[in-house]
């Protein structure tokens, strides 16, 4: 049986938080350990440029995100772990795909439509501040996926449309030039929780309500203490299903621990006590990776080496595929 190719990208902006960990990183690392899959995970630094024009931020975030994945046990013997910008075939393929992509398809992209909507609401020109990078974002993403014939693409719900566009683009290319690309499918984990943040809304950088993944112990404790609760006193029964504290507990606990905490809520556990236990639970899981993370941040050369090896493995696939695709569209050397 041939292996499935699981592929996903991580945009290198921002510092990973608990929501990223529970919703994306932890399941992706688990998936990469399955024998019947070949995982391709990469740092989407070209995508970062669409959102962020601060070179230091992009650089630091690339380092932090690479260190995060390695610290959490990503095994680069099993996973092809690379940086998008180390694969020159990706922007090359992006252009070939751009030339078969209908502009109308891009007009329908949520990210672009949202930006236009915001401009209109503010009374600005519809395209104010919108770059071609943002407009063409889905084509770059299609190239990321099709370059390695990724057939399963784990993403958050907000990215499903992009995978559908990658399918459309692949189909269009295949229709014109012959079968070169596998049609990718989005994989959205139904059982992975979308974590709530400090204020009870979805944990997200844009709400400024996150708990960063590798905070020092004391700060982690402080953040957990800031989680919004209600005014119920110790001894008063509390509803676990509307509680951010309980939801976070569940994301880190075993089934038995979850049931035990549910009972504690019914018994009226004090918020302070529930938060103390929550801190201990989370800290236990993150303690060792946090130490490794801090060591890795001090060893950028090691990380660079890992990424370079990853790029070499990735290019063993992308270089020959690109050669075929270039020939298919009629560019390249004249002597056949
Ligand atoms: N756009 C994705 C995000 O913001 C990241 C990404 C870039 C990606 N290229 C990809 C995800 C290819 C899956 C496949 O989450």
Tab-separated table of C-alpha atoms and ligand atoms in Angstrom:
chain	number	residue	atom	x	y	z
A	1	UNK	CA	0.000	0.000	0.000
A	2	UNK	CA	1.411	3.369	-0.897
A	3	UNK	CA	1.711	5.913	1.860
A	4	UNK	CA	-0.572	8.856	2.225
A	5	UNK	CA	1.092	12.239	1.991
A	6	UNK	CA	-0.009	14.493	4.814
A	7	UNK	CA	1.108	18.054	4.257
A	8	UNK	CA	0.594	21.252	6.161
A	9	UNK	CA	2.128	24.691	6.472
A	10	UNK	CA	2.589	26.962	9.453
A	11	UNK	CA	2.659	30.674	8.726
A	12	UNK	CA	5.655	32.195	10.493
A	13	UNK	CA	4.035	35.098	12.240
A	14	UNK	CA	3.439	35.265	15.949
A	15	UNK	CA	4.326	33.036	18.867
A	16	UNK	CA	2.480	29.714	19.201
A	17	UNK	CA	-0.182	29.573	21.940
A	18	UNK	CA	-2.060	26.794	23.702
A	19	UNK	CA	-4.806	26.920	21.080
A	20	UNK	CA	-2.290	26.266	18.283
A	21	UNK	CA	-0.791	23.461	20.323
A	22	UNK	CA	-4.019	21.621	21.097
A	23	UNK	CA	-5.712	22.328	17.760
A	24	UNK	CA	-2.834	21.864	15.332
A	25	UNK	CA	0.635	21.052	16.608
A	26	UNK	CA	-0.136	18.158	18.945
A	27	UNK	CA	-2.404	16.329	16.457
A	28	UNK	CA	0.046	16.962	13.589
A	29	UNK	CA	2.950	15.466	15.522
A	30	UNK	CA	0.789	12.474	16.472
A	31	UNK	CA	-0.230	12.006	12.822
A	32	UNK	CA	3.392	12.123	11.687
A	33	UNK	CA	4.148	9.090	13.829
A	34	UNK	CA	1.734	6.824	11.949
A	35	UNK	CA	3.398	4.221	9.793
A	36	UNK	CA	1.107	4.629	6.784
A	37	UNK	CA	1.748	8.330	6.292
A	38	UNK	CA	4.551	10.453	4.968
A	39	UNK	CA	4.301	13.868	6.554
A	40	UNK	CA	5.537	17.112	4.993
A	41	UNK	CA	5.409	19.980	7.478
A	42	UNK	CA	6.833	23.339	6.573
A	43	UNK	CA	7.342	26.894	7.742
A	44	UNK	CA	5.325	29.084	5.404
A	45	UNK	CA	7.590	32.107	5.451
A	46	UNK	CA	6.499	33.380	2.033
A	47	UNK	CA	2.975	33.453	3.429
A	48	UNK	CA	4.230	35.422	6.409
A	49	UNK	CA	5.249	38.267	4.094
A	50	UNK	CA	1.628	38.743	3.125
A	51	UNK	CA	0.708	39.627	6.693
A	52	UNK	CA	3.897	41.067	8.076
A	53	UNK	CA	6.475	43.460	6.685
A	54	UNK	CA	8.758	43.535	9.706
A	55	UNK	CA	11.849	41.463	8.831
A	56	UNK	CA	12.884	40.907	12.445
A	57	UNK	CA	9.438	39.646	13.377
A	58	UNK	CA	9.393	37.198	10.470
A	59	UNK	CA	12.893	35.966	11.304
A	60	UNK	CA	12.237	35.567	15.019
A	61	UNK	CA	8.910	33.894	14.457
A	62	UNK	CA	10.498	31.406	12.033
A	63	UNK	CA	13.068	30.502	14.672
A	64	UNK	CA	10.472	30.225	17.439
A	65	UNK	CA	8.084	28.122	15.430
A	66	UNK	CA	10.803	25.743	14.235
A	67	UNK	CA	12.071	25.425	17.816
A	68	UNK	CA	8.530	24.787	19.043
A	69	UNK	CA	7.895	21.870	16.719
A	70	UNK	CA	11.273	20.315	17.388
A	71	UNK	CA	10.933	20.772	21.151
A	72	UNK	CA	7.558	19.045	21.088
A	73	UNK	CA	9.118	15.943	19.612
A	74	UNK	CA	8.723	16.301	15.869
A	75	UNK	CA	11.005	13.604	14.518
A	76	UNK	CA	12.808	14.825	11.418
A	77	UNK	CA	13.749	11.248	10.509
A	78	UNK	CA	10.088	10.569	9.748
A	79	UNK	CA	8.842	13.994	8.763
A	80	UNK	CA	10.100	16.175	5.963
A	81	UNK	CA	10.384	19.424	7.903
A	82	UNK	CA	11.442	22.425	5.828
A	83	UNK	CA	11.185	26.104	5.160
A	84	UNK	CA	9.046	27.100	2.179
A	85	UNK	CA	11.598	29.660	0.979
A	86	UNK	CA	14.288	26.937	0.743
A	87	UNK	CA	12.296	25.323	-2.085
A	88	UNK	CA	12.662	27.537	-5.174
A	89	UNK	CA	10.335	25.214	-7.085
A	90	UNK	CA	7.411	26.507	-5.000
A	91	UNK	CA	7.399	30.085	-6.334
A	92	UNK	CA	8.175	28.686	-9.777
A	93	UNK	CA	5.123	26.460	-9.641
A	94	UNK	CA	3.100	29.334	-8.205
A	95	UNK	CA	3.579	31.213	-11.454
A	96	UNK	CA	2.546	28.291	-13.641
A	97	UNK	CA	-0.560	27.849	-11.497
A	98	UNK	CA	-1.278	31.575	-11.547
A	99	UNK	CA	-1.504	31.331	-15.314
A	100	UNK	CA	-4.319	28.765	-15.156
A	101	UNK	CA	-6.188	30.321	-12.230
A	102	UNK	CA	-9.298	32.336	-12.963
A	103	UNK	CA	-9.253	35.771	-11.402
A	104	UNK	CA	-12.909	35.214	-10.558
A	105	UNK	CA	-11.919	32.273	-8.360
A	106	UNK	CA	-9.612	34.524	-6.360
A	107	UNK	CA	-12.344	37.172	-6.083
A	108	UNK	CA	-14.312	34.658	-4.019
A	109	UNK	CA	-11.584	34.001	-1.424
A	110	UNK	CA	-12.818	34.805	2.107
A	111	UNK	CA	-9.622	36.542	3.176
A	112	UNK	CA	-9.779	38.897	0.211
A	113	UNK	CA	-13.523	39.472	0.506
A	114	UNK	CA	-13.156	40.296	4.196
A	115	UNK	CA	-10.482	42.856	3.426
A	116	UNK	CA	-12.699	44.475	0.769
A	117	UNK	CA	-15.629	44.451	3.167
A	118	UNK	CA	-13.584	46.209	5.835
A	119	UNK	CA	-12.493	48.861	3.365
A	120	UNK	CA	-16.057	49.514	2.274
A	121	UNK	CA	-17.245	49.727	5.868
A	122	UNK	CA	-14.520	52.298	6.531
A	123	UNK	CA	-15.514	54.272	3.445
A	124	UNK	CA	-12.201	53.508	1.712
A	125	UNK	CA	-11.513	52.372	-1.827
A	126	UNK	CA	-12.410	48.658	-2.120
A	127	UNK	CA	-8.801	47.637	-2.751
A	128	UNK	CA	-7.194	49.963	-0.249
A	129	UNK	CA	-4.069	48.346	1.209
A	130	UNK	CA	-4.714	45.032	-0.532
A	131	UNK	CA	-1.592	43.594	-2.149
A	132	UNK	CA	-1.485	41.112	-5.010
A	133	UNK	CA	0.154	38.841	-2.442
A	134	UNK	CA	-3.028	38.757	-0.386
A	135	UNK	CA	-5.168	38.417	-3.497
A	136	UNK	CA	-3.098	35.523	-4.838
A	137	UNK	CA	-2.501	33.861	-1.459
A	138	UNK	CA	-4.538	30.774	-2.409
A	139	UNK	CA	-2.349	30.148	-5.478
A	140	UNK	CA	0.842	30.099	-3.402
A	141	UNK	CA	-0.882	27.758	-1.006
A	142	UNK	CA	-1.975	25.526	-3.899
A	143	UNK	CA	1.650	25.377	-5.066
A	144	UNK	CA	2.772	24.366	-1.555
A	145	UNK	CA	0.394	21.442	-1.630
A	146	UNK	CA	0.578	20.332	-5.252
A	147	UNK	CA	4.390	20.515	-5.288
A	148	UNK	CA	4.476	17.420	-3.084
A	149	UNK	CA	1.222	15.879	-4.217
A	150	UNK	CA	-0.092	16.182	-0.696
A	151	UNK	CA	-3.393	14.334	-0.574
A	152	UNK	CA	-4.397	14.997	3.036
A	153	UNK	CA	-4.069	18.532	4.303
A	154	UNK	CA	-4.822	19.105	8.000
A	155	UNK	CA	-6.039	22.675	8.473
A	156	UNK	CA	-8.332	24.800	10.577
A	157	UNK	CA	-11.875	25.466	9.352
A	158	UNK	CA	-10.902	28.886	8.043
A	159	UNK	CA	-8.578	27.224	5.524
A	160	UNK	CA	-11.013	24.742	3.961
A	161	UNK	CA	-11.851	27.101	1.130
A	162	UNK	CA	-8.162	27.375	0.251
A	163	UNK	CA	-7.867	23.603	-0.107
A	164	UNK	CA	-10.942	23.566	-2.327
A	165	UNK	CA	-9.304	26.229	-4.464
A	166	UNK	CA	-6.134	24.134	-4.652
A	167	UNK	CA	-8.273	21.275	-5.959
A	168	UNK	CA	-9.871	23.526	-8.557
A	169	UNK	CA	-6.497	24.812	-9.666
A	170	UNK	CA	-5.035	21.286	-9.850
A	171	UNK	CA	-7.990	20.110	-11.900
A	172	UNK	CA	-7.643	23.000	-14.277
A	173	UNK	CA	-3.925	22.356	-14.724
A	174	UNK	CA	-4.453	18.624	-15.215
A	175	UNK	CA	-7.204	19.297	-17.715
A	176	UNK	CA	-4.970	21.494	-19.848
A	177	UNK	CA	-1.590	19.783	-19.479
A	178	UNK	CA	-2.295	16.190	-18.424
A	179	UNK	CA	-2.450	14.447	-15.058
A	180	UNK	CA	0.361	15.907	-12.982
A	181	UNK	CA	-1.259	16.658	-9.671
A	182	UNK	CA	-3.146	14.687	-7.074
A	183	UNK	CA	-6.300	16.426	-5.870
A	184	UNK	CA	-5.825	17.373	-2.212
A	185	UNK	CA	-8.398	16.991	0.525
A	186	UNK	CA	-8.755	19.088	3.658
A	187	UNK	CA	-8.670	17.198	6.948
A	188	UNK	CA	-10.419	19.066	9.722
A	189	UNK	CA	-10.151	17.301	13.055
A	190	UNK	CA	-13.693	17.153	14.442
A	191	UNK	CA	-12.560	15.975	17.830
A	192	UNK	CA	-9.833	18.559	18.299
A	193	UNK	CA	-11.071	21.346	20.451
A	194	UNK	CA	-11.034	24.970	19.429
A	195	UNK	CA	-9.737	26.363	22.692
A	196	UNK	CA	-11.261	29.349	24.397
A	197	UNK	CA	-8.996	32.186	25.409
A	198	UNK	CA	-8.710	34.181	28.638
A	199	UNK	CA	-11.931	36.071	27.932
A	200	UNK	CA	-13.937	33.000	26.847
A	201	UNK	CA	-13.873	33.811	23.138
A	202	UNK	CA	-11.911	31.609	20.733
A	203	UNK	CA	-8.219	31.738	21.654
A	204	UNK	CA	-6.721	33.897	18.939
A	205	UNK	CA	-3.956	36.392	18.485
A	206	UNK	CA	-6.447	38.818	16.979
A	207	UNK	CA	-8.455	38.861	20.240
A	208	UNK	CA	-5.332	39.268	22.327
A	209	UNK	CA	-6.596	36.580	24.698
A	210	UNK	CA	-4.011	33.839	24.225
A	211	UNK	CA	-1.846	31.860	26.581
A	212	UNK	CA	1.543	31.524	24.854
A	213	UNK	CA	2.740	27.924	24.786
A	214	UNK	CA	6.153	28.241	26.365
A	215	UNK	CA	5.675	30.931	28.963
A	216	UNK	CA	7.985	30.592	31.951
A	217	UNK	CA	6.247	28.742	34.775
A	218	UNK	CA	5.390	31.820	36.817
A	219	UNK	CA	3.902	33.631	33.874
A	220	UNK	CA	1.924	30.575	32.865
A	221	UNK	CA	0.451	30.524	36.360
A	222	UNK	CA	-0.393	34.226	36.101
A	223	UNK	CA	-2.104	33.783	32.764
A	224	UNK	CA	-4.158	30.883	34.041
A	225	UNK	CA	-5.231	32.982	36.993
A	226	UNK	CA	-6.500	35.615	34.560
A	227	UNK	CA	-8.981	33.237	32.884
A	228	UNK	CA	-12.414	34.754	33.165
A	229	UNK	CA	-14.807	32.945	35.522
A	230	UNK	CA	-18.148	33.838	37.116
A	231	UNK	CA	-18.762	34.980	40.680
A	232	UNK	CA	-19.843	31.652	42.145
A	233	UNK	CA	-18.353	31.058	45.609
A	234	UNK	CA	-16.505	27.954	46.808
A	235	UNK	CA	-19.089	25.289	47.605
A	236	UNK	CA	-21.505	26.456	44.926
A	237	UNK	CA	-21.857	23.945	42.052
A	238	UNK	CA	-20.342	25.171	38.800
A	239	UNK	CA	-21.188	24.353	35.194
A	240	UNK	CA	-18.200	22.675	33.539
A	241	UNK	CA	-19.605	22.966	30.039
A	242	UNK	CA	-19.587	26.745	29.960
A	243	UNK	CA	-16.249	27.082	31.744
A	244	UNK	CA	-12.990	27.968	30.015
A	245	UNK	CA	-11.093	26.466	32.949
A	246	UNK	CA	-12.842	23.150	32.427
A	247	UNK	CA	-12.417	23.267	28.670
A	248	UNK	CA	-8.673	23.744	29.033
A	249	UNK	CA	-8.568	20.998	31.628
A	250	UNK	CA	-10.231	18.645	29.200
A	251	UNK	CA	-7.689	19.459	26.479
A	252	UNK	CA	-4.826	18.269	28.677
A	253	UNK	CA	-6.426	15.615	30.893
A	254	UNK	CA	-7.048	11.905	30.492
A	255	UNK	CA	-10.683	10.767	30.345
A	256	UNK	CA	-10.560	9.797	34.024
A	257	UNK	CA	-9.101	13.129	35.065
A	258	UNK	CA	-11.821	14.886	33.095
A	259	UNK	CA	-14.570	12.946	34.858
A	260	UNK	CA	-12.963	13.630	38.236
A	261	UNK	CA	-12.883	17.365	37.512
A	262	UNK	CA	-16.492	17.279	36.346
A	263	UNK	CA	-17.395	15.851	39.754
A	264	UNK	CA	-15.325	18.551	41.472
A	265	UNK	CA	-17.280	21.213	39.595
A	266	UNK	CA	-20.552	19.663	40.767
A	267	UNK	CA	-19.150	19.683	44.303
A	268	UNK	CA	-18.408	23.385	44.043
A	269	UNK	CA	-14.627	23.449	43.742
A	270	UNK	CA	-13.308	27.000	44.295
A	271	UNK	CA	-12.158	28.757	41.113
A	272	UNK	CA	-8.765	29.388	42.674
A	273	UNK	CA	-8.320	25.688	43.389
A	274	UNK	CA	-9.500	24.634	39.916
A	275	UNK	CA	-7.011	27.042	38.361
A	276	UNK	CA	-4.213	25.789	40.566
A	277	UNK	CA	-4.872	22.217	39.467
A	278	UNK	CA	-5.148	23.349	35.861
A	279	UNK	CA	-1.767	25.034	36.054
A	280	UNK	CA	-0.191	21.875	37.444
A	281	UNK	CA	-1.717	19.705	34.751
A	282	UNK	CA	-0.624	21.929	31.865
A	283	UNK	CA	2.774	22.575	33.349
A	284	UNK	CA	3.406	18.860	33.711
A	285	UNK	CA	2.872	18.318	29.979
A	286	UNK	CA	4.870	21.362	28.897
A	287	UNK	CA	7.727	21.337	31.374
A	288	UNK	CA	10.184	19.142	29.490
A	289	UNK	CA	9.398	20.566	26.022
A	290	UNK	CA	9.767	24.082	27.454
A	291	UNK	CA	13.280	23.282	28.614
A	292	UNK	CA	14.163	21.844	25.215
A	293	UNK	CA	12.606	24.876	23.552
A	294	UNK	CA	14.772	27.268	25.517
A	295	UNK	CA	17.857	25.236	24.656
A	296	UNK	CA	16.925	25.219	20.978
A	297	UNK	CA	16.487	28.986	20.866
A	298	UNK	CA	20.120	29.172	21.886
A	299	UNK	CA	21.091	26.787	19.082
A	300	UNK	CA	19.899	28.378	15.840
A	301	UNK	CA	22.671	26.577	13.939
A	302	UNK	CA	21.226	23.235	14.896
A	303	UNK	CA	17.767	24.312	13.762
A	304	UNK	CA	19.193	25.651	10.518
A	305	UNK	CA	20.884	22.304	9.925
A	306	UNK	CA	17.594	20.443	10.478
A	307	UNK	CA	15.807	22.726	8.041
A	308	UNK	CA	18.527	22.377	5.423
A	309	UNK	CA	18.332	18.597	5.631
A	310	UNK	CA	14.562	18.858	5.352
A	311	UNK	CA	14.859	21.040	2.263
A	312	UNK	CA	17.174	18.505	0.667
A	313	UNK	CA	14.645	15.724	1.192
A	314	UNK	CA	11.827	17.929	-0.060
A	315	UNK	CA	13.731	18.914	-3.182
A	316	UNK	CA	14.368	15.274	-4.027
A	317	UNK	CA	10.665	15.361	-4.816
A	318	UNK	CA	10.079	18.913	-6.041
A	319	UNK	CA	12.989	19.185	-8.497
A	320	UNK	CA	11.987	16.217	-10.704
A	321	UNK	CA	8.290	17.096	-10.509
A	322	UNK	CA	9.020	20.683	-11.529
A	323	UNK	CA	11.113	19.444	-14.420
A	324	UNK	CA	8.184	17.379	-15.689
A	325	UNK	CA	5.744	20.225	-15.235
A	326	UNK	CA	7.963	22.737	-17.012
A	327	UNK	CA	8.217	20.374	-19.955
A	328	UNK	CA	4.456	19.863	-19.903
A	329	UNK	CA	3.747	23.583	-20.313
A	330	UNK	CA	6.375	23.987	-23.033
A	331	UNK	CA	9.152	25.929	-21.366
A	332	UNK	CA	12.775	25.025	-20.802
A	333	UNK	CA	15.533	23.508	-22.854
A	334	UNK	CA	15.070	23.238	-26.625
A	335	UNK	CA	17.000	20.014	-27.004
A	336	UNK	CA	14.644	17.300	-25.878
B	1	LIG	N1	-2.439	29.473	5.057
B	1	LIG	C1	-2.240	28.527	6.124
B	1	LIG	C2	-2.668	29.160	7.458
B	1	LIG	O1	-2.649	30.355	7.597
B	1	LIG	C3	-0.803	28.091	6.212
B	1	LIG	C4	-0.394	27.382	4.973
B	1	LIG	C5	0.403	27.852	3.979
B	1	LIG	C6	-0.786	26.071	4.601
B	1	LIG	N2	0.555	26.912	3.004
B	1	LIG	C7	-0.154	25.813	3.357
B	1	LIG	C8	-1.582	25.090	5.184
B	1	LIG	C9	-0.357	24.598	2.669
B	1	LIG	C10	-1.768	23.895	4.513
B	1	LIG	C11	-1.145	23.656	3.270
B	1	LIG	O2	-3.005	28.425	8.355
